[in-house]
């Protein structure tokens, strides 16, 4: 693996190696892992984010810092983008000045198709509504940690499927690991998909994992808006629905969460929510990817 752009490019074995490496780093601890892998300090990582992010960008930076990989900081604001430099030329500039690892997020799906002759390794931090491979991997890792055996688990993905890169990345990944995936979305957010169900109240107690997606306000036009209360009542995790969940069920959300929309405000500290666990796991997953790529260079 030199680049991580989408999960279809990885075999189940390669994905399992990432989960196992994340688990190993978590088990031995950052200091021990860093001490045993001094080669990591020979490399640098830059995050080129052309779309806002808190979790993905800063957990990559945190992972790099904990591994001893050098961080070269970039802020789109204050860069030559203000002088109309293109994103492609910005990426090429970092490649030309000696970047080893570039984590990129852009609004354009498959943005990497515009990047040619790049020597640096490229890790996709999200491309429009296309893919978000590290989010999917940290979701899978969270499920794996919880249940150990993923085969046969029933997963429900709820919400704004149409605009979600997390949903796109997750369907196939979860099924490749033997899970049965269903999707429930308002008609305007549905995509052609054989996994669709029209409502989930009658089956909610059957699911092991419920993944609520963020209501993607910034990607909606007028025809896509649903009043917040209506969205919550019909598709959100209400306190009533929460009470019907299987005792062993867990609730995931990629975050940021619109509390009161996708998940009730009253459930912010509910026991089945794994939202901050997912964020912590994201640091281990990103560290695993960084170390696996760098050890092959
Ligand atoms: N889940 C996620 O991608 O969050 P950020 O947009 O904050 O990176």
mmCIF file of C-alpha atoms and ligand atoms in Angstrom:
data_model
loop_
_atom_site.group_PDB
_atom_site.id
_atom_site.type_symbol
_atom_site.label_atom_id
_atom_site.label_comp_id
_atom_site.label_asym_id
_atom_site.label_seq_id
_atom_site.Cartn_x
_atom_site.Cartn_y
_atom_site.Cartn_z
ATOM 1 C CA UNK A 1 0.000 0.000 0.000
ATOM 2 C CA UNK A 2 1.471 3.353 -1.069
ATOM 3 C CA UNK A 3 -1.699 5.460 -1.237
ATOM 4 C CA UNK A 4 -5.035 5.057 0.534
ATOM 5 C CA UNK A 5 -7.709 6.560 -1.690
ATOM 6 C CA UNK A 6 -10.648 4.168 -1.389
ATOM 7 C CA UNK A 7 -11.218 0.884 0.360
ATOM 8 C CA UNK A 8 -12.043 -1.056 -2.806
ATOM 9 C CA UNK A 9 -8.313 -0.837 -3.530
ATOM 10 C CA UNK A 10 -7.509 -2.914 -0.417
ATOM 11 C CA UNK A 11 -7.972 -6.649 0.102
ATOM 12 C CA UNK A 12 -9.658 -8.014 3.228
ATOM 13 C CA UNK A 13 -6.194 -9.177 4.323
ATOM 14 C CA UNK A 14 -4.749 -5.655 3.990
ATOM 15 C CA UNK A 15 -7.683 -4.184 5.915
ATOM 16 C CA UNK A 16 -7.255 -6.799 8.643
ATOM 17 C CA UNK A 17 -3.543 -5.890 8.839
ATOM 18 C CA UNK A 18 -4.546 -2.249 9.521
ATOM 19 C CA UNK A 19 -6.947 -3.293 12.302
ATOM 20 C CA UNK A 20 -4.329 -5.596 13.832
ATOM 21 C CA UNK A 21 -1.669 -2.872 13.693
ATOM 22 C CA UNK A 22 -4.069 -0.394 15.371
ATOM 23 C CA UNK A 23 -4.803 -2.978 18.067
ATOM 24 C CA UNK A 24 -1.087 -3.631 18.516
ATOM 25 C CA UNK A 25 -0.233 0.070 18.948
ATOM 26 C CA UNK A 26 -3.092 0.407 21.434
ATOM 27 C CA UNK A 27 -1.867 -2.635 23.367
ATOM 28 C CA UNK A 28 1.866 -1.836 23.545
ATOM 29 C CA UNK A 29 1.343 1.921 23.946
ATOM 30 C CA UNK A 30 2.632 4.896 21.936
ATOM 31 C CA UNK A 31 6.022 5.191 23.644
ATOM 32 C CA UNK A 32 6.941 1.534 23.142
ATOM 33 C CA UNK A 33 5.768 1.482 19.548
ATOM 34 C CA UNK A 34 7.658 4.675 18.710
ATOM 35 C CA UNK A 35 10.833 3.426 20.412
ATOM 36 C CA UNK A 36 10.702 0.157 18.464
ATOM 37 C CA UNK A 37 10.185 1.960 15.142
ATOM 38 C CA UNK A 38 12.737 4.796 14.997
ATOM 39 C CA UNK A 39 12.546 4.903 11.160
ATOM 40 C CA UNK A 40 9.279 6.830 11.531
ATOM 41 C CA UNK A 41 11.151 9.997 12.536
ATOM 42 C CA UNK A 42 12.807 10.091 9.076
ATOM 43 C CA UNK A 43 9.509 11.038 7.443
ATOM 44 C CA UNK A 44 7.081 13.960 7.364
ATOM 45 C CA UNK A 45 3.307 14.331 7.032
ATOM 46 C CA UNK A 46 1.216 17.294 5.849
ATOM 47 C CA UNK A 47 -2.550 17.672 5.953
ATOM 48 C CA UNK A 48 -3.885 19.550 2.902
ATOM 49 C CA UNK A 49 -7.524 20.139 3.812
ATOM 50 C CA UNK A 50 -9.538 22.196 1.334
ATOM 51 C CA UNK A 51 -12.777 21.496 3.208
ATOM 52 C CA UNK A 52 -13.352 21.922 6.974
ATOM 53 C CA UNK A 53 -12.455 19.127 9.398
ATOM 54 C CA UNK A 54 -11.773 18.657 13.074
ATOM 55 C CA UNK A 55 -11.560 14.888 13.679
ATOM 56 C CA UNK A 56 -9.881 13.629 10.512
ATOM 57 C CA UNK A 57 -7.282 16.374 10.223
ATOM 58 C CA UNK A 58 -6.310 16.567 13.882
ATOM 59 C CA UNK A 59 -6.350 12.841 14.529
ATOM 60 C CA UNK A 60 -3.937 12.364 11.597
ATOM 61 C CA UNK A 61 -1.720 15.067 13.099
ATOM 62 C CA UNK A 62 -1.997 13.536 16.573
ATOM 63 C CA UNK A 63 -1.179 10.066 15.228
ATOM 64 C CA UNK A 64 1.863 11.421 13.357
ATOM 65 C CA UNK A 65 3.065 13.319 16.404
ATOM 66 C CA UNK A 66 2.729 10.285 18.671
ATOM 67 C CA UNK A 67 4.634 8.142 16.152
ATOM 68 C CA UNK A 68 7.470 10.659 15.866
ATOM 69 C CA UNK A 69 6.680 11.523 12.244
ATOM 70 C CA UNK A 70 7.454 15.206 11.555
ATOM 71 C CA UNK A 71 4.492 17.459 10.870
ATOM 72 C CA UNK A 72 4.605 20.204 8.254
ATOM 73 C CA UNK A 73 1.675 22.474 8.894
ATOM 74 C CA UNK A 74 -0.572 23.876 6.167
ATOM 75 C CA UNK A 75 -3.591 26.165 6.474
ATOM 76 C CA UNK A 76 -5.602 26.815 3.318
ATOM 77 C CA UNK A 77 -6.358 30.271 4.696
ATOM 78 C CA UNK A 78 -3.232 32.358 4.287
ATOM 79 C CA UNK A 79 -1.788 30.103 1.563
ATOM 80 C CA UNK A 80 -1.321 30.979 -2.126
ATOM 81 C CA UNK A 81 -4.819 29.639 -2.791
ATOM 82 C CA UNK A 82 -5.757 33.281 -2.087
ATOM 83 C CA UNK A 83 -3.699 34.167 -5.199
ATOM 84 C CA UNK A 84 -5.821 31.730 -7.221
ATOM 85 C CA UNK A 85 -3.268 28.912 -7.131
ATOM 86 C CA UNK A 86 -5.081 25.672 -7.980
ATOM 87 C CA UNK A 87 -5.447 22.795 -5.529
ATOM 88 C CA UNK A 88 -3.533 20.586 -7.933
ATOM 89 C CA UNK A 89 -0.590 23.049 -7.979
ATOM 90 C CA UNK A 90 -0.723 23.332 -4.191
ATOM 91 C CA UNK A 91 -0.390 19.542 -3.888
ATOM 92 C CA UNK A 92 2.415 19.493 -6.489
ATOM 93 C CA UNK A 93 4.210 22.235 -4.551
ATOM 94 C CA UNK A 94 4.249 20.136 -1.389
ATOM 95 C CA UNK A 95 5.440 17.161 -3.404
ATOM 96 C CA UNK A 96 8.208 19.306 -4.919
ATOM 97 C CA UNK A 97 9.434 20.565 -1.538
ATOM 98 C CA UNK A 98 9.823 17.002 -0.259
ATOM 99 C CA UNK A 99 6.556 15.848 1.322
ATOM 100 C CA UNK A 100 6.456 12.139 2.228
ATOM 101 C CA UNK A 101 2.812 11.729 3.250
ATOM 102 C CA UNK A 102 -0.005 14.039 2.143
ATOM 103 C CA UNK A 103 -3.431 13.680 3.740
ATOM 104 C CA UNK A 104 -5.881 15.433 1.420
ATOM 105 C CA UNK A 105 -9.544 16.408 1.745
ATOM 106 C CA UNK A 106 -11.357 18.159 -1.058
ATOM 107 C CA UNK A 107 -14.955 18.840 -2.093
ATOM 108 C CA UNK A 108 -14.391 17.136 -5.442
ATOM 109 C CA UNK A 109 -15.084 13.409 -5.751
ATOM 110 C CA UNK A 110 -12.033 11.418 -6.899
ATOM 111 C CA UNK A 111 -9.869 14.571 -6.734
ATOM 112 C CA UNK A 112 -6.777 12.396 -7.064
ATOM 113 C CA UNK A 113 -7.550 11.864 -10.747
ATOM 114 C CA UNK A 114 -6.351 15.486 -11.276
ATOM 115 C CA UNK A 115 -3.055 14.804 -9.496
ATOM 116 C CA UNK A 116 -0.368 13.463 -11.770
ATOM 117 C CA UNK A 117 3.318 12.784 -11.167
ATOM 118 C CA UNK A 118 3.077 12.956 -7.375
ATOM 119 C CA UNK A 119 5.817 11.039 -5.573
ATOM 120 C CA UNK A 120 4.440 11.562 -2.068
ATOM 121 C CA UNK A 121 2.018 8.993 -0.638
ATOM 122 C CA UNK A 122 -1.569 10.310 -0.712
ATOM 123 C CA UNK A 123 -4.081 9.438 2.009
ATOM 124 C CA UNK A 124 -7.677 10.400 1.301
ATOM 125 C CA UNK A 125 -9.225 12.414 4.138
ATOM 126 C CA UNK A 126 -12.538 12.653 2.227
ATOM 127 C CA UNK A 127 -13.496 13.466 -1.367
ATOM 128 C CA UNK A 128 -16.872 15.222 -1.739
ATOM 129 C CA UNK A 129 -19.668 12.681 -1.296
ATOM 130 C CA UNK A 130 -17.339 9.958 -2.576
ATOM 131 C CA UNK A 131 -15.171 8.155 -0.018
ATOM 132 C CA UNK A 132 -13.896 8.496 3.524
ATOM 133 C CA UNK A 133 -11.741 5.386 3.938
ATOM 134 C CA UNK A 134 -10.184 6.157 7.326
ATOM 135 C CA UNK A 135 -13.625 6.922 8.823
ATOM 136 C CA UNK A 136 -14.901 3.555 7.578
ATOM 137 C CA UNK A 137 -11.860 1.786 8.959
ATOM 138 C CA UNK A 138 -12.264 3.364 12.385
ATOM 139 C CA UNK A 139 -15.963 2.417 12.321
ATOM 140 C CA UNK A 140 -15.003 -1.157 11.463
ATOM 141 C CA UNK A 141 -12.333 -1.164 14.192
ATOM 142 C CA UNK A 142 -14.891 0.053 16.748
ATOM 143 C CA UNK A 143 -17.275 -2.755 15.757
ATOM 144 C CA UNK A 144 -14.437 -5.304 15.770
ATOM 145 C CA UNK A 145 -13.313 -4.187 19.245
ATOM 146 C CA UNK A 146 -16.838 -4.525 20.550
ATOM 147 C CA UNK A 147 -17.914 -7.837 19.028
ATOM 148 C CA UNK A 148 -14.612 -9.520 17.913
ATOM 149 C CA UNK A 149 -16.581 -11.583 15.342
ATOM 150 C CA UNK A 150 -18.133 -9.338 12.688
ATOM 151 C CA UNK A 151 -19.696 -12.124 10.610
ATOM 152 C CA UNK A 152 -23.489 -12.189 10.947
ATOM 153 C CA UNK A 153 -23.809 -8.807 12.680
ATOM 154 C CA UNK A 154 -26.862 -6.822 11.603
ATOM 155 C CA UNK A 155 -26.114 -3.175 10.810
ATOM 156 C CA UNK A 156 -28.557 -0.351 10.133
ATOM 157 C CA UNK A 157 -27.376 2.901 8.530
ATOM 158 C CA UNK A 158 -29.853 5.764 8.953
ATOM 159 C CA UNK A 159 -30.168 9.293 7.548
ATOM 160 C CA UNK A 160 -28.707 11.383 4.760
ATOM 161 C CA UNK A 161 -27.328 8.562 2.628
ATOM 162 C CA UNK A 162 -27.272 10.587 -0.593
ATOM 163 C CA UNK A 163 -24.741 13.188 0.562
ATOM 164 C CA UNK A 164 -22.686 10.974 2.841
ATOM 165 C CA UNK A 165 -19.232 9.771 1.858
ATOM 166 C CA UNK A 166 -19.224 7.676 5.047
ATOM 167 C CA UNK A 167 -22.268 5.705 3.854
ATOM 168 C CA UNK A 168 -20.717 5.082 0.446
ATOM 169 C CA UNK A 169 -17.496 3.783 1.985
ATOM 170 C CA UNK A 170 -19.221 1.680 4.636
ATOM 171 C CA UNK A 171 -21.767 -0.483 2.753
ATOM 172 C CA UNK A 172 -19.242 -2.568 0.905
ATOM 173 C CA UNK A 173 -16.714 -2.669 3.710
ATOM 174 C CA UNK A 174 -19.175 -4.002 6.274
ATOM 175 C CA UNK A 175 -20.493 -6.610 3.833
ATOM 176 C CA UNK A 176 -16.973 -7.735 2.990
ATOM 177 C CA UNK A 177 -16.607 -8.480 6.703
ATOM 178 C CA UNK A 178 -19.767 -10.619 6.737
ATOM 179 C CA UNK A 179 -22.219 -8.088 8.143
ATOM 180 C CA UNK A 180 -25.783 -7.707 6.904
ATOM 181 C CA UNK A 181 -26.415 -4.029 6.092
ATOM 182 C CA UNK A 182 -29.782 -2.254 5.811
ATOM 183 C CA UNK A 183 -30.334 1.415 5.030
ATOM 184 C CA UNK A 184 -33.172 3.694 6.102
ATOM 185 C CA UNK A 185 -33.379 7.200 4.646
ATOM 186 C CA UNK A 186 -35.981 9.828 3.782
ATOM 187 C CA UNK A 187 -37.077 9.447 0.134
ATOM 188 C CA UNK A 188 -35.158 12.591 -0.926
ATOM 189 C CA UNK A 189 -31.926 11.213 0.571
ATOM 190 C CA UNK A 190 -32.260 7.692 -0.823
ATOM 191 C CA UNK A 191 -30.027 6.303 -3.542
ATOM 192 C CA UNK A 192 -30.833 3.281 -5.667
ATOM 193 C CA UNK A 193 -29.921 0.526 -3.308
ATOM 194 C CA UNK A 194 -31.233 -2.969 -2.672
ATOM 195 C CA UNK A 195 -30.454 -2.527 1.032
ATOM 196 C CA UNK A 196 -33.174 0.162 1.518
ATOM 197 C CA UNK A 197 -35.968 -0.296 4.049
ATOM 198 C CA UNK A 198 -38.795 2.261 4.346
ATOM 199 C CA UNK A 199 -38.974 2.415 8.161
ATOM 200 C CA UNK A 200 -37.051 0.879 11.040
ATOM 201 C CA UNK A 201 -39.375 1.127 14.050
ATOM 202 C CA UNK A 202 -40.687 -2.403 13.547
ATOM 203 C CA UNK A 203 -37.183 -3.960 13.347
ATOM 204 C CA UNK A 204 -35.045 -1.687 15.548
ATOM 205 C CA UNK A 205 -34.521 -4.324 18.245
ATOM 206 C CA UNK A 206 -32.867 -6.699 15.723
ATOM 207 C CA UNK A 207 -29.765 -4.592 14.990
ATOM 208 C CA UNK A 208 -26.350 -5.002 16.602
ATOM 209 C CA UNK A 209 -24.964 -1.753 15.200
ATOM 210 C CA UNK A 210 -26.891 1.415 14.354
ATOM 211 C CA UNK A 211 -24.964 4.050 12.421
ATOM 212 C CA UNK A 212 -26.603 7.469 12.273
ATOM 213 C CA UNK A 213 -25.288 9.814 9.591
ATOM 214 C CA UNK A 214 -24.880 13.547 9.868
ATOM 215 C CA UNK A 215 -27.595 15.659 8.258
ATOM 216 C CA UNK A 216 -25.351 17.305 5.643
ATOM 217 C CA UNK A 217 -26.797 20.850 5.627
ATOM 218 C CA UNK A 218 -23.916 22.229 3.566
ATOM 219 C CA UNK A 219 -24.639 19.840 0.671
ATOM 220 C CA UNK A 220 -28.408 20.515 0.505
ATOM 221 C CA UNK A 221 -30.360 22.840 -1.722
ATOM 222 C CA UNK A 222 -33.948 24.014 -1.005
ATOM 223 C CA UNK A 223 -35.479 20.800 -2.333
ATOM 224 C CA UNK A 224 -33.428 18.792 0.144
ATOM 225 C CA UNK A 225 -34.362 20.481 3.368
ATOM 226 C CA UNK A 226 -36.459 18.688 5.968
ATOM 227 C CA UNK A 227 -37.600 20.535 9.055
ATOM 228 C CA UNK A 228 -35.375 19.502 11.967
ATOM 229 C CA UNK A 229 -38.162 18.278 14.269
ATOM 230 C CA UNK A 230 -39.702 16.204 11.489
ATOM 231 C CA UNK A 231 -36.335 14.634 10.616
ATOM 232 C CA UNK A 232 -35.695 13.727 14.240
ATOM 233 C CA UNK A 233 -39.183 12.303 14.757
ATOM 234 C CA UNK A 234 -39.131 10.109 11.641
ATOM 235 C CA UNK A 235 -35.453 9.130 11.288
ATOM 236 C CA UNK A 236 -33.564 10.249 14.368
ATOM 237 C CA UNK A 237 -32.603 8.216 17.426
ATOM 238 C CA UNK A 238 -35.313 9.345 19.861
ATOM 239 C CA UNK A 239 -35.316 8.290 23.506
ATOM 240 C CA UNK A 240 -38.244 5.982 22.675
ATOM 241 C CA UNK A 241 -36.292 4.205 19.942
ATOM 242 C CA UNK A 242 -33.183 3.994 22.138
ATOM 243 C CA UNK A 243 -35.157 2.101 24.777
ATOM 244 C CA UNK A 244 -36.119 -0.549 22.196
ATOM 245 C CA UNK A 245 -32.507 -1.346 21.210
ATOM 246 C CA UNK A 246 -31.021 -4.790 21.824
ATOM 247 C CA UNK A 247 -29.098 -4.823 25.158
ATOM 248 C CA UNK A 248 -25.793 -5.494 23.323
ATOM 249 C CA UNK A 249 -26.412 -2.953 20.534
ATOM 250 C CA UNK A 250 -24.049 -0.033 19.920
ATOM 251 C CA UNK A 251 -24.718 3.333 18.303
ATOM 252 C CA UNK A 252 -22.178 4.940 15.966
ATOM 253 C CA UNK A 253 -22.065 8.384 14.357
ATOM 254 C CA UNK A 254 -19.103 9.795 12.374
ATOM 255 C CA UNK A 255 -19.605 13.237 13.999
ATOM 256 C CA UNK A 256 -19.922 16.155 14.165
ATOM 257 C CA UNK A 257 -23.397 15.357 15.550
ATOM 258 C CA UNK A 258 -26.383 17.659 15.131
ATOM 259 C CA UNK A 259 -27.858 16.850 18.538
ATOM 260 C CA UNK A 260 -31.645 16.932 18.481
ATOM 261 C CA UNK A 261 -31.615 15.987 14.806
ATOM 262 C CA UNK A 262 -29.838 12.658 14.199
ATOM 263 C CA UNK A 263 -29.699 11.774 17.918
ATOM 264 C CA UNK A 264 -31.781 13.154 20.779
ATOM 265 C CA UNK A 265 -30.151 15.799 23.000
ATOM 266 C CA UNK A 266 -31.202 13.694 25.944
ATOM 267 C CA UNK A 267 -29.014 10.785 24.780
ATOM 268 C CA UNK A 268 -25.691 12.679 24.777
ATOM 269 C CA UNK A 269 -24.322 10.511 27.601
ATOM 270 C CA UNK A 270 -26.263 7.316 26.762
ATOM 271 C CA UNK A 271 -24.355 4.109 27.460
ATOM 272 C CA UNK A 272 -24.674 2.579 23.981
ATOM 273 C CA UNK A 273 -23.162 5.571 22.156
ATOM 274 C CA UNK A 274 -19.594 5.012 20.914
ATOM 275 C CA UNK A 275 -19.042 8.412 19.267
ATOM 276 C CA UNK A 276 -16.003 9.494 21.308
ATOM 277 C CA UNK A 277 -14.667 5.939 21.284
ATOM 278 C CA UNK A 278 -14.762 6.135 17.477
ATOM 279 C CA UNK A 279 -12.767 9.378 17.612
ATOM 280 C CA UNK A 280 -10.113 7.823 19.870
ATOM 281 C CA UNK A 281 -9.976 4.752 17.623
ATOM 282 C CA UNK A 282 -9.434 7.073 14.664
ATOM 283 C CA UNK A 283 -6.027 8.053 16.041
ATOM 284 C CA UNK A 284 -4.948 4.386 16.288
ATOM 285 C CA UNK A 285 -6.289 3.527 12.827
ATOM 286 C CA UNK A 286 -4.512 6.514 11.250
ATOM 287 C CA UNK A 287 -1.297 5.672 13.093
ATOM 288 C CA UNK A 288 -1.574 2.097 11.826
ATOM 289 C CA UNK A 289 -1.950 3.304 8.220
ATOM 290 C CA UNK A 290 0.954 5.775 8.518
ATOM 291 C CA UNK A 291 3.298 3.174 10.004
ATOM 292 C CA UNK A 292 2.329 0.432 7.510
ATOM 293 C CA UNK A 293 2.931 2.752 4.543
ATOM 294 C CA UNK A 294 6.181 4.190 5.846
ATOM 295 C CA UNK A 295 7.703 0.805 6.668
ATOM 296 C CA UNK A 296 7.356 -0.130 2.987
ATOM 297 C CA UNK A 297 9.115 2.982 1.621
HETATM 298 N N1 LIG B 1 -16.040 12.418 10.829
HETATM 299 C C1 LIG B 1 -15.327 13.392 10.223
HETATM 300 O O1 LIG B 1 -14.841 13.244 9.110
HETATM 301 O O2 LIG B 1 -15.201 14.516 10.977
HETATM 302 P P1 LIG B 1 -14.416 15.830 10.496
HETATM 303 O O3 LIG B 1 -15.197 16.416 9.345
HETATM 304 O O4 LIG B 1 -14.418 16.720 11.710
HETATM 305 O O5 LIG B 1 -13.055 15.428 10.061
#
